[in-house]
Amino acid sequence: MIRFSKALRAWGTAEFEAEIKYEILQLAHDQLPLHQALSMGSDVVNTPITPIVQVVSDLGVLLRIRVGIMFQSVIAGCSCAEDPATTSENSEYCELQFDVDKISGIATVVLL
């Protein structure tokens, strides 16, 4: 379950964007649909992501937050003797939408 409690408390203040970025950075990679967003690699590298808040909309009972995510992927080689490069890291980008319940702070995430 994803919960953005600190960001929700900061809603309407200058600290909101920093708080939502911080809470996104605290999520494990498997809590985000990054594998579904792969376009160049075959697996997501467990390195820090870079969230970019694009749009925040107040929809009454929830906040809808559109976030660009920069992350790394890897193309895994077969580790055969003839394979000169067993791994190659790639820069990847996707956009995610977080819908945050304004009472509980519980968020759902979808890949856009």
Short mmCIF file of C-alpha atoms in Angstrom, two decimals:
data_model
loop_
_atom_site.label_atom_id
_atom_site.label_comp_id
_atom_site.label_asym_id
_atom_site.label_seq_id
_atom_site.Cartn_x
_atom_site.Cartn_y
_atom_site.Cartn_z
CA MET A 1 0.00 0.00 0.00
CA ILE A 2 1.24 3.45 -0.90
CA ARG A 3 0.49 6.23 1.59
CA PHE A 4 1.52 9.87 1.16
CA SER A 5 0.80 11.20 4.65
CA LYS A 6 3.52 13.87 4.80
CA ALA A 7 2.74 15.19 1.33
CA LEU A 8 -0.96 15.33 2.15
CA ARG A 9 -0.24 17.39 5.28
CA ALA A 10 1.85 19.75 3.11
CA TRP A 11 -0.91 20.16 0.49
CA GLY A 12 -1.49 23.84 -0.23
CA THR A 13 1.95 24.89 1.00
CA ALA A 14 5.24 25.61 -0.74
CA GLU A 15 6.64 22.34 0.70
CA PHE A 16 4.14 20.07 -1.09
CA GLU A 17 6.26 19.33 -4.17
CA ALA A 18 9.34 18.53 -2.10
CA GLU A 19 7.31 16.26 0.20
CA ILE A 20 5.67 14.31 -2.63
CA LYS A 21 9.05 13.81 -4.32
CA TYR A 22 10.55 12.63 -1.01
CA GLU A 23 7.75 10.14 -0.42
CA ILE A 24 7.98 8.79 -3.98
CA LEU A 25 11.73 8.31 -3.49
CA GLN A 26 11.01 6.23 -0.37
CA LEU A 27 8.94 3.72 -2.35
CA ALA A 28 10.45 0.41 -3.36
CA HIS A 29 10.87 -0.04 -7.10
CA ASP A 30 8.36 -2.90 -7.07
CA GLN A 31 5.66 -0.54 -5.72
CA LEU A 32 5.81 1.40 -9.00
CA PRO A 33 4.88 0.01 -12.44
CA LEU A 34 8.39 0.59 -13.80
CA HIS A 35 8.69 -2.88 -15.36
CA GLN A 36 5.61 -2.15 -17.46
CA ALA A 37 7.26 1.07 -18.65
CA LEU A 38 10.48 -0.52 -19.95
CA SER A 39 11.19 0.49 -23.53
CA MET A 40 14.90 -0.26 -23.91
CA GLY A 41 15.92 -2.67 -21.17
CA SER A 42 14.78 -6.01 -19.88
CA ASP A 43 14.91 -5.24 -16.14
CA VAL A 44 14.78 -2.22 -13.84
CA VAL A 45 18.07 -1.38 -12.09
CA ASN A 46 17.74 -0.84 -8.34
CA THR A 47 19.24 2.66 -8.44
CA PRO A 48 17.60 5.89 -7.28
CA ILE A 49 14.82 7.23 -9.47
CA THR A 50 14.23 10.90 -10.30
CA PRO A 51 10.61 12.05 -9.87
CA ILE A 52 9.47 15.18 -11.72
CA VAL A 53 6.11 16.58 -10.57
CA GLN A 54 4.26 17.77 -13.66
CA VAL A 55 0.64 18.47 -12.71
CA VAL A 56 -1.30 18.39 -9.45
CA SER A 57 -5.09 18.59 -9.56
CA ASP A 58 -7.45 18.88 -6.61
CA LEU A 59 -10.48 16.75 -7.51
CA GLY A 60 -12.34 17.27 -4.24
CA VAL A 61 -11.94 13.94 -2.45
CA LEU A 62 -8.56 13.19 -3.99
CA LEU A 63 -5.41 14.74 -5.36
CA ARG A 64 -4.37 13.59 -8.84
CA ILE A 65 -0.63 13.94 -9.29
CA ARG A 66 1.08 13.35 -12.63
CA VAL A 67 4.77 12.56 -12.19
CA GLY A 68 7.53 11.88 -14.69
CA ILE A 69 9.96 9.22 -13.50
CA MET A 70 13.51 8.87 -14.76
CA PHE A 71 15.06 5.49 -13.98
CA GLN A 72 17.65 3.03 -15.21
CA SER A 73 17.16 -0.30 -16.94
CA VAL A 74 19.56 -3.02 -17.93
CA ILE A 75 19.83 -5.32 -20.91
CA ALA A 76 21.10 -8.55 -19.47
CA GLY A 77 23.40 -10.62 -21.68
CA CYS A 78 23.51 -14.39 -21.76
CA SER A 79 26.93 -14.45 -20.03
CA CYS A 80 28.24 -16.68 -22.81
CA ALA A 81 31.92 -16.67 -23.75
CA GLU A 82 31.12 -14.93 -27.04
CA ASP A 83 29.02 -12.23 -25.37
CA PRO A 84 31.42 -9.28 -24.92
CA ALA A 85 29.04 -7.12 -22.88
CA THR A 86 26.87 -8.91 -20.36
CA THR A 87 25.05 -5.77 -19.19
CA SER A 88 24.26 -2.38 -20.60
CA GLU A 89 22.45 0.31 -18.60
CA ASN A 90 19.86 2.54 -20.27
CA SER A 91 18.10 5.71 -19.20
CA GLU A 92 14.33 5.23 -19.17
CA TYR A 93 11.41 7.59 -18.64
CA CYS A 94 7.74 7.10 -17.90
CA GLU A 95 4.80 9.06 -16.55
CA LEU A 96 2.78 7.88 -13.58
CA GLN A 97 -0.49 9.11 -12.16
CA PHE A 98 -1.01 8.98 -8.41
CA ASP A 99 -4.54 9.38 -7.03
CA VAL A 100 -4.25 10.27 -3.34
CA ASP A 101 -7.26 10.05 -1.04
CA LYS A 102 -7.32 13.36 0.84
CA ILE A 103 -8.52 11.77 4.08
CA SER A 104 -6.39 8.63 4.39
CA GLY A 105 -3.39 9.56 2.23
CA ILE A 106 -3.66 6.17 0.51
CA ALA A 107 -2.59 6.39 -3.12
CA THR A 108 -3.11 4.31 -6.22
CA VAL A 109 -0.67 4.50 -9.10
CA VAL A 110 -1.11 3.84 -12.80
CA LEU A 111 1.26 4.05 -15.73
CA LEU A 112 0.16 6.62 -18.28
#
